CSV table of C-alpha atoms in Angstrom, one decimal:
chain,number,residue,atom,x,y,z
A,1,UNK,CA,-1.6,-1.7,-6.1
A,2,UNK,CA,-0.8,2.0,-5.8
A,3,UNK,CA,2.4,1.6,-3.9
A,4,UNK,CA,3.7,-1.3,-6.1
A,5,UNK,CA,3.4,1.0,-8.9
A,6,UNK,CA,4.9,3.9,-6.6
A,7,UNK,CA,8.3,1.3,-6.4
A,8,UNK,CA,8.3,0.7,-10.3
A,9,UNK,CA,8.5,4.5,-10.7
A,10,UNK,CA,11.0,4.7,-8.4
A,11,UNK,CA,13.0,1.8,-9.7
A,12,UNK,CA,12.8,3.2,-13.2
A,13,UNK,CA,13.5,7.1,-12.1
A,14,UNK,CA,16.7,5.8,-10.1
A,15,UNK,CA,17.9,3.2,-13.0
A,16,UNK,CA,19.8,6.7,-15.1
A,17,UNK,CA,21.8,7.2,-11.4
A,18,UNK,CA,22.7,3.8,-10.7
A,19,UNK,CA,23.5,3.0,-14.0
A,20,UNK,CA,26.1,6.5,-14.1
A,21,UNK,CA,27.5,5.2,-11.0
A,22,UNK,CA,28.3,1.4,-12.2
A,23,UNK,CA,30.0,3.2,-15.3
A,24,UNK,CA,32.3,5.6,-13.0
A,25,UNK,CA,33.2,2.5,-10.9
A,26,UNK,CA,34.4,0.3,-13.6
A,27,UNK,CA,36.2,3.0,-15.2
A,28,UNK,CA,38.1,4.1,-12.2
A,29,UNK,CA,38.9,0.1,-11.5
A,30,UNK,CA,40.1,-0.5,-15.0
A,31,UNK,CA,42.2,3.2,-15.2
A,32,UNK,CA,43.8,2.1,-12.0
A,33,UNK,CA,44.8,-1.7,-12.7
A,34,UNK,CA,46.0,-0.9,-16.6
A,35,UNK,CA,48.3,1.9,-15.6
A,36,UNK,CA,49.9,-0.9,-13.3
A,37,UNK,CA,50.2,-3.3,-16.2
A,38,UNK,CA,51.4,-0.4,-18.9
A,39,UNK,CA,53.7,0.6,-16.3
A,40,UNK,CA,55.3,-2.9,-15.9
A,41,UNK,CA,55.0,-4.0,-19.8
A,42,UNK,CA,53.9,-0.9,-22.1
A,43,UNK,CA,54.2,-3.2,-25.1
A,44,UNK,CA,50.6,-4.7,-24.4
A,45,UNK,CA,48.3,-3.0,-26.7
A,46,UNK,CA,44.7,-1.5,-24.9
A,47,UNK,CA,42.5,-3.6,-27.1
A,48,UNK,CA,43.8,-7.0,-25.7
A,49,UNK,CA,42.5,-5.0,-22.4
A,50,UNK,CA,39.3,-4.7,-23.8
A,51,UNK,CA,39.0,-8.3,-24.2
A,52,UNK,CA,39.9,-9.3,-20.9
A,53,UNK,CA,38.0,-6.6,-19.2
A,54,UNK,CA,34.9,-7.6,-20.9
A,55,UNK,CA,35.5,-11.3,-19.8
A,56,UNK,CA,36.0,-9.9,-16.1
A,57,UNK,CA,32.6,-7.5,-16.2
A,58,UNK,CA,30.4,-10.6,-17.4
A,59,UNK,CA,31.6,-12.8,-14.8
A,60,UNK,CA,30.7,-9.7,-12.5
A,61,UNK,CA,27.4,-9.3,-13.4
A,62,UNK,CA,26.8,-12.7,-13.9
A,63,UNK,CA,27.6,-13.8,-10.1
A,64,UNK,CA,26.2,-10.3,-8.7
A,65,UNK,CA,22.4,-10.9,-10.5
A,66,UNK,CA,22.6,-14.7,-11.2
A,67,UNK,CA,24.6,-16.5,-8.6
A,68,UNK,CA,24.2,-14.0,-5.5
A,69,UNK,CA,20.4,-14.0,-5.4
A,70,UNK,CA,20.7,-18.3,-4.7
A,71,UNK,CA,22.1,-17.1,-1.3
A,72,UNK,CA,19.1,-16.0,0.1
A,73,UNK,CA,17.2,-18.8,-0.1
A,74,UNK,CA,16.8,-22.0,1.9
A,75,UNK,CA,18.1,-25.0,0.3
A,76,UNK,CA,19.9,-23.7,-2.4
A,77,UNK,CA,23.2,-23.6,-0.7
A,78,UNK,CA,24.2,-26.7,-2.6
A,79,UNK,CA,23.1,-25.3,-6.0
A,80,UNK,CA,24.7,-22.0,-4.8
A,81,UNK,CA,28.1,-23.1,-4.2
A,82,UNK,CA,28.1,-26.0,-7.6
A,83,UNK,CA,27.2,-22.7,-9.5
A,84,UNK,CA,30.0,-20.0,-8.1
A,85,UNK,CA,32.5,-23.4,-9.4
A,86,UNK,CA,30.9,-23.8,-12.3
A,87,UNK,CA,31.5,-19.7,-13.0
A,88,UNK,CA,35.0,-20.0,-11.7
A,89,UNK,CA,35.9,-22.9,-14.2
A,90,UNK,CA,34.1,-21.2,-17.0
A,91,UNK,CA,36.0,-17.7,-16.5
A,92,UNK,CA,39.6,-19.8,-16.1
A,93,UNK,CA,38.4,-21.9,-19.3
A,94,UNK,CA,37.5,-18.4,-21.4
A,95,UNK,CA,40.7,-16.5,-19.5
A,96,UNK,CA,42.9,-19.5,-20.8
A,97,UNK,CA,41.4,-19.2,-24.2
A,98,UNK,CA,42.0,-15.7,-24.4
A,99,UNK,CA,45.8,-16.3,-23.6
A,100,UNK,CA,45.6,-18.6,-26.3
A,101,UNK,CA,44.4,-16.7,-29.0
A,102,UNK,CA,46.3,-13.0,-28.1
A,103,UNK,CA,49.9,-14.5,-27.0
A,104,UNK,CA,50.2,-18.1,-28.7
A,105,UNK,CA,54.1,-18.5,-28.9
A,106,UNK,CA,53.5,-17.4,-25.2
A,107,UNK,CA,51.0,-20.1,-24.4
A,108,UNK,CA,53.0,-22.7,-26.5
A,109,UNK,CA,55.6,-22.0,-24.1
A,110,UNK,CA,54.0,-21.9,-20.6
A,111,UNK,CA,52.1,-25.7,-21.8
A,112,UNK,CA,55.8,-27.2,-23.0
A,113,UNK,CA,57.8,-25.4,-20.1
A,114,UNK,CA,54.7,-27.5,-18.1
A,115,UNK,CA,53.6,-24.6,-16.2
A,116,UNK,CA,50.2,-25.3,-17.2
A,117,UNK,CA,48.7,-25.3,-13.9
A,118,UNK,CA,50.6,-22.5,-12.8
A,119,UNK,CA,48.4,-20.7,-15.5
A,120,UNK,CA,45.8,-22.2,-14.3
A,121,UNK,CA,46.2,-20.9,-11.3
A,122,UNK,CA,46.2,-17.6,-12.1
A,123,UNK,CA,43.1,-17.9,-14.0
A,124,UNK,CA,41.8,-19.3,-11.2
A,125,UNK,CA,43.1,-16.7,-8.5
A,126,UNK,CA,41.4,-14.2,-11.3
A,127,UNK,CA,38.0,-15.3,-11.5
A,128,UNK,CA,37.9,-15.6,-7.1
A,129,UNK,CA,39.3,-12.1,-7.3
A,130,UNK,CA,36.6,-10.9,-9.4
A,131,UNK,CA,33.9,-12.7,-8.3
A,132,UNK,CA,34.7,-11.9,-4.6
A,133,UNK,CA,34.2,-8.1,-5.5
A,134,UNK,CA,31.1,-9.1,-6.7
A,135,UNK,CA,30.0,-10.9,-3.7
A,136,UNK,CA,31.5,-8.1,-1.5
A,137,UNK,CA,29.1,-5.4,-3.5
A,138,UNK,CA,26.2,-7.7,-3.0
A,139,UNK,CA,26.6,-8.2,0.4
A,140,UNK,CA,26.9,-3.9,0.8
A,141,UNK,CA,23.5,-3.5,-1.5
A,142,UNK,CA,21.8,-6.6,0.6
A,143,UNK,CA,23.0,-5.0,4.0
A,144,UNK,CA,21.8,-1.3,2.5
A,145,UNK,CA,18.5,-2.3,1.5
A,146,UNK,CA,18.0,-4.4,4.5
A,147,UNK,CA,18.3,-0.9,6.3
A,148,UNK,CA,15.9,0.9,4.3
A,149,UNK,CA,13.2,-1.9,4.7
A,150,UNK,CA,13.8,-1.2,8.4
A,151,UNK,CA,13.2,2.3,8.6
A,152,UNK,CA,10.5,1.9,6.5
A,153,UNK,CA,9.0,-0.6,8.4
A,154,UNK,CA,9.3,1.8,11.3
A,155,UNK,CA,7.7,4.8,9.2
A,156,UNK,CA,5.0,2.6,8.1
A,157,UNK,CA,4.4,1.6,11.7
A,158,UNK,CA,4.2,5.2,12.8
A,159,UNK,CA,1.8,6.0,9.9
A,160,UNK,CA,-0.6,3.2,10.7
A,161,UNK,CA,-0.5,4.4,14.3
A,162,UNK,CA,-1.7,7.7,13.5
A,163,UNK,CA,-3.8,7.0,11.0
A,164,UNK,CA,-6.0,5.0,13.5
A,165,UNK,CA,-5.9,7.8,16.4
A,166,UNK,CA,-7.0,10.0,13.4
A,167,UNK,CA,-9.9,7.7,13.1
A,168,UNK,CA,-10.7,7.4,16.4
A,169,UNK,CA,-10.9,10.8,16.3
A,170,UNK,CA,-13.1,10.8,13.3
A,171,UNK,CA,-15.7,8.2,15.4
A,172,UNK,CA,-15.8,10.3,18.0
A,173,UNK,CA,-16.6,13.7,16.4
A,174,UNK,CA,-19.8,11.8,14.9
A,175,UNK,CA,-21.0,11.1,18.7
A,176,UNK,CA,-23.1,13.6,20.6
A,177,UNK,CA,-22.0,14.8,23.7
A,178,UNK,CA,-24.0,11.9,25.8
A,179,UNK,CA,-24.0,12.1,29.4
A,180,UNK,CA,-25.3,16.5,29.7
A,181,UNK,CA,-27.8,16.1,26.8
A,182,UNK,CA,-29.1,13.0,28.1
A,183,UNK,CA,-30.1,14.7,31.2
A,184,UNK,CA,-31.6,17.4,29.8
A,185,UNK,CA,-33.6,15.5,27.6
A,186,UNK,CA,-35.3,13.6,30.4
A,187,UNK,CA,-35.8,17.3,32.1
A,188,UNK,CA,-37.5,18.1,28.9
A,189,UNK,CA,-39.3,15.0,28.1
A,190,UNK,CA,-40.8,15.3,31.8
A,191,UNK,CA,-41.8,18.7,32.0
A,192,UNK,CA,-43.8,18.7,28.6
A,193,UNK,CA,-45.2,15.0,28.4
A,194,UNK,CA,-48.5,16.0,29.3
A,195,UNK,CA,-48.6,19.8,27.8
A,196,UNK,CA,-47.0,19.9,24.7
A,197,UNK,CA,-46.8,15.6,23.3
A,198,UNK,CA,-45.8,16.3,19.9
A,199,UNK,CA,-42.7,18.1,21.5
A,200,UNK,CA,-42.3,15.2,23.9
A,201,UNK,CA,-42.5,12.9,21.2
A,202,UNK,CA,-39.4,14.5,19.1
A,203,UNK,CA,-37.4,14.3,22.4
A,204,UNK,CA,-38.4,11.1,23.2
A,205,UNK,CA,-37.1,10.0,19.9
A,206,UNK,CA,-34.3,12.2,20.4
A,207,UNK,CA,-33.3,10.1,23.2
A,208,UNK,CA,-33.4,7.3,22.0
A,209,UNK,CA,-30.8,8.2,19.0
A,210,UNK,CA,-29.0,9.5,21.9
A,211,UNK,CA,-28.9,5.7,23.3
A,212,UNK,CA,-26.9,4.8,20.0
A,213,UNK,CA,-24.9,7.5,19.1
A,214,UNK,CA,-23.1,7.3,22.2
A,215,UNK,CA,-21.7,3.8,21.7
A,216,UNK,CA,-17.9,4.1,23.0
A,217,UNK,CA,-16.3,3.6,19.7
A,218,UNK,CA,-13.1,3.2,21.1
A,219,UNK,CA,-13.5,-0.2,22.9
A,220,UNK,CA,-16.4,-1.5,20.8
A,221,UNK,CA,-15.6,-0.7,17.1
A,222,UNK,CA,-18.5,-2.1,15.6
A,223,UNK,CA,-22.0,-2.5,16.3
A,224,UNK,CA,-25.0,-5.0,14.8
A,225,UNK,CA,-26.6,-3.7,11.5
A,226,UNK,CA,-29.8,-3.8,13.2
A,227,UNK,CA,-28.5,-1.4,15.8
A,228,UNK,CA,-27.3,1.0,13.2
A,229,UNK,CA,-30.7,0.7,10.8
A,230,UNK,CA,-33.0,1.7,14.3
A,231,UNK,CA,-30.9,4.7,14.9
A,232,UNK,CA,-31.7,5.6,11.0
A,233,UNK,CA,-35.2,4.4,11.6
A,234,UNK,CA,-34.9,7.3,14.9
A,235,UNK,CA,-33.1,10.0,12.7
A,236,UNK,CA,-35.6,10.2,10.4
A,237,UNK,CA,-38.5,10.0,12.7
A,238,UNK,CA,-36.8,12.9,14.5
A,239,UNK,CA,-36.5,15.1,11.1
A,240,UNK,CA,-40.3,14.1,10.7
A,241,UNK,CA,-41.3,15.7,14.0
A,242,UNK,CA,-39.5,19.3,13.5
A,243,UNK,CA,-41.0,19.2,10.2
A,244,UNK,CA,-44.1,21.7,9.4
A,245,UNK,CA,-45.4,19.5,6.5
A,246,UNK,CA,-45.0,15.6,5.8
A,247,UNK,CA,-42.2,14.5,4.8
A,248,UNK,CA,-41.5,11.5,2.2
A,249,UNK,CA,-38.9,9.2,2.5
A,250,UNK,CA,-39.1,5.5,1.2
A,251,UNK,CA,-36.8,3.3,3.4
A,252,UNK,CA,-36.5,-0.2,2.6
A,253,UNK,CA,-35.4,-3.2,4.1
A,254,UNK,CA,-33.8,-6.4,2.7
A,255,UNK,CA,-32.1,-8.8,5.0
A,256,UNK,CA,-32.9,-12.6,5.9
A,257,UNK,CA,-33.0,-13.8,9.3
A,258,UNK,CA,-29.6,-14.5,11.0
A,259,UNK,CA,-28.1,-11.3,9.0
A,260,UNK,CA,-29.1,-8.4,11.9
A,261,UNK,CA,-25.8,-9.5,14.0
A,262,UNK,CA,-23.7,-8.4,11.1
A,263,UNK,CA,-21.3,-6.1,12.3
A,264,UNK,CA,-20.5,-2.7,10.9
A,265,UNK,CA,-18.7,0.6,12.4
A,266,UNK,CA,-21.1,2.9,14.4
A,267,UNK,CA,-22.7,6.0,13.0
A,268,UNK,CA,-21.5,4.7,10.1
A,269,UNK,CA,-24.8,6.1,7.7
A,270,UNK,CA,-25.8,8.7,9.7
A,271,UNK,CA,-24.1,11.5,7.6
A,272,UNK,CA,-25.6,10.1,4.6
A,273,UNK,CA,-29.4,10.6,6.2
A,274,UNK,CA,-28.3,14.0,7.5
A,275,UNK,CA,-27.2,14.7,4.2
A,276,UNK,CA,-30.4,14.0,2.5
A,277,UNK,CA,-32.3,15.8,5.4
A,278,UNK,CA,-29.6,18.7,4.6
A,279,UNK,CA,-29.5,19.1,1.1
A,280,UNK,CA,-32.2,17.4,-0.4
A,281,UNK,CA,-35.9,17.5,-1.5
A,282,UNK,CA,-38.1,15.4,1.4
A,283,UNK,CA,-41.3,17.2,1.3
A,284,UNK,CA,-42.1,16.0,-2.6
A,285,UNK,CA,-44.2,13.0,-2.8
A,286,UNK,CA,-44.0,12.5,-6.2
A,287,UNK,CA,-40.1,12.6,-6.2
A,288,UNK,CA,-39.8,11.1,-2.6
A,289,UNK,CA,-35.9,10.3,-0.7
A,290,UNK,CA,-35.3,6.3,-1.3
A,291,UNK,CA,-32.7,4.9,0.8
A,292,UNK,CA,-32.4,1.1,0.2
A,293,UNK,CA,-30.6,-0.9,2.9
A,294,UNK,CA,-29.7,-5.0,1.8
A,295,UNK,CA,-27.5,-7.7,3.9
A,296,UNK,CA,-26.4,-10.9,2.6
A,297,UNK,CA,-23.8,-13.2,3.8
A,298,UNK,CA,-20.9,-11.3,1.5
A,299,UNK,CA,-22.4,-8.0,0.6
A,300,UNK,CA,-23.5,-4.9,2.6
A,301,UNK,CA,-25.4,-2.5,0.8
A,302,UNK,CA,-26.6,1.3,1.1
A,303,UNK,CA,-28.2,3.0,-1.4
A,304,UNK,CA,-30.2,6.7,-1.2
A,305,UNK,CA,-31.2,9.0,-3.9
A,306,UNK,CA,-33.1,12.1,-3.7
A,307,UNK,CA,-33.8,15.6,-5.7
A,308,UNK,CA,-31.1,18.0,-4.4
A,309,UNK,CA,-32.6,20.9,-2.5
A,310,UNK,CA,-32.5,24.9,-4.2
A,311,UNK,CA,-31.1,26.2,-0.8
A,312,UNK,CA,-27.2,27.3,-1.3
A,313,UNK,CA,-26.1,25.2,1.3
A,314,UNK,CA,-22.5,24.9,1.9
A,315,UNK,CA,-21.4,22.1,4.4
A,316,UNK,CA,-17.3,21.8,5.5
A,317,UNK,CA,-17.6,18.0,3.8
A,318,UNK,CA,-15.8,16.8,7.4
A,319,UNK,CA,-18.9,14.5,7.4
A,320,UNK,CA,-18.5,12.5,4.0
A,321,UNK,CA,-14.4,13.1,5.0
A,322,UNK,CA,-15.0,11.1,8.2
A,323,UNK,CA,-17.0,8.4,6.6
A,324,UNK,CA,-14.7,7.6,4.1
A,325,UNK,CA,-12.0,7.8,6.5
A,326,UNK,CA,-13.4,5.0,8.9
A,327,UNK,CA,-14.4,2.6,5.4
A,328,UNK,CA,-10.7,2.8,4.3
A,329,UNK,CA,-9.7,1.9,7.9
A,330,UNK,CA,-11.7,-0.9,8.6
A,331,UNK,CA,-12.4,-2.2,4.9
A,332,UNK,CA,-9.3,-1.2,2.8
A,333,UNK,CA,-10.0,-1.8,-0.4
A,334,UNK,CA,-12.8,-4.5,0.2
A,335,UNK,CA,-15.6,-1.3,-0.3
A,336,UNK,CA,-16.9,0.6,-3.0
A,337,UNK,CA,-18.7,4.2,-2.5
A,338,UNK,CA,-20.0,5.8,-5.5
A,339,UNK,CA,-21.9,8.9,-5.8
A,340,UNK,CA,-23.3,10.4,-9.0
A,341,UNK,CA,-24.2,14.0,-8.7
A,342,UNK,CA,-26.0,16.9,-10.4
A,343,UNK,CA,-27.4,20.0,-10.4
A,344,UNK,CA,-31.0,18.5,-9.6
A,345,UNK,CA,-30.2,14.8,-8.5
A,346,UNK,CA,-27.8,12.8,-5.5
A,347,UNK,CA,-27.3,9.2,-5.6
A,348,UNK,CA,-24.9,7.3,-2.8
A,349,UNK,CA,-24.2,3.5,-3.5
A,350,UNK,CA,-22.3,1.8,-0.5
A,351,UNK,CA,-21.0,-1.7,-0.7
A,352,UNK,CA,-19.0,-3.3,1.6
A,353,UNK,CA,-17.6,-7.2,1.4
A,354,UNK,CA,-18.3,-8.7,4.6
């Protein structure tokens, strides 16, 4: 939609030029074959040039936006060519009216002389004359624009390519480091499972989010919903184990049997959770976090809301930047993220068509 309009814009913001530049071409063609004529007979008066002139410019125009246009389409060639005749016949008939009306004693005397199809003829050789630099101009704009959509075609190619190494990019910088923390998890995890269990719990459910943040996004773009909803099931069991006091955060769940191999990007909700965990009020049980999670058949569907925390906390946004990012790369335009913010209150509503 946006780039359709982008083209009308440019199609109206370019009509002034092109329109300038049709006007200095007709004048120069007209200056140069009427200081011929007047040359040869300067008894010819510059109205009766007017006449034909106009005659000449509508046949023009006529074949460039009416005729021409027939050629590029399959199985029109027949109505194509019975149309430039058609043209040809009615410029001679018009040209040969013209002759009539300006020069009668003239035209009385070509018919009885019978030169008639001499005049014909001329008419004739006229109207392929003009109409030929009318084809001739086509073919140059056809041949010009033809060039543009081909070097736009590349650029476009070149912007889709790095758009997705952008993303990739994007996927990745959500994914902990796995292979190093994973290890040292299982050091941990070991060494306090018996002493300190609260501690091993956290890492043990550290772990496990470890298990499906490192999904290699590159080869395997998207994961099972029910994948995605354990590791937010994991991330906020995590947040509930550093915490010193409970923490209250309604998370439902709405999606029939069948709908947990629904495929979705990675990681693709864990900056809203981290967000809430960030910014928000978790601790208030009378206000608690709600994050509502529904799968049909066509609709995917995140929602959270919570009280927005008193701490100044100023993230870099690259989080909410990635995610929408990755949506308008694999969705387009077939998602719709809303947010509605205030001083007090955060609300996130994801759909996505599937």
């Amino acid at each position: 939609m946006t780039q359709s309009k982008n083209l009308r814009f440019l199609n109206a913001a370019n009509f002034p030029k092109t329109y300038l530049k049709h006007l200095a071409a007709i004048l120069i063609f007209i200056s140069f074959e009427s200081s011929l004529v007047l040359v040869l007979k300067p008894d010819i008066g510059l109205w009766e040039f007017v006449l034909y002139y106009l005659l000449e410019l509508a046949t023009f125009y006529i074949n460039l936006y009416g005729i021409m246009p027939l050629a590029n389409v399959r199985g029109r060639e027949v109505r194509f060519t019975l149309c430039l005749l058609f043209l040809i016949i009615i410029f001679c008939y018009f040209r040969i009216g013209l002759l009539k009306v300006l020069y009668p004693v003239l035209f009385d005397q070509t018919v009885n002389s019978g030169n008639m199809d001499k005049m014909i003829a001329r008419a004739a050789w006229r109207g392929i004359y003009i109409i030929g630099l009318s084809i001739v101009y086509w073919m140059f704009k056809r041949d010009k624009k033809a060039a543009l959509d081909k070097k736009q075609l590349e650029v476009d190619k070149m912007e889709a390519l790095a758009e997705k190494r952008r993303i990739e990019v994007s996927l990745l910088q959500m994914q902990l480091e796995p292979h190093l923390i994973t290890n040292v998890l299982a050091f941990i995890y070991g060494k306090i499972e018996l002493t300190a269990p609260d501690a091993a719990l956290a890492v043990d459910r550290l772990a496990e989010l470890m298990k499906h943040s490192t999904t290699d996004v590159i080869s395997i773009n998207r994961v099972p919903v029910s994948e995605e909803i354990e590791g937010l099931k994991t991330l906020i069991a995590i947040h509930d184990s550093l915490a010193n006091s409970p923490l209250f955060v309604d998370l439902q769940i709405e999606q029939n049997e069948g709908q947990a191999d629904i495929l979705i990007p990675p990681n693709l909700l864990t900056t809203f959770i981290d967000n809430i965990f960030t910014h928000g009020v978790v601790d208030n049980p009378e206000a608690p976090a709600r994050v509502k999670i529904s799968v049909d058949n066509t609709l995917f569907n995140f929602r959270c809301e919570n009280s927005k925390s008193k701490k100044d906390f100023k993230g870099r946004g690259l989080g909410m930047s990635n995610v929408k990012s990755i949506l308008s790369y694999f969705y387009r335009e077939q998602f719709q993220l809303e947010i509605i913010e205030s001083d007090d209150y955060y609300s996130l509503d994801l759909k996505i068509a599937l």
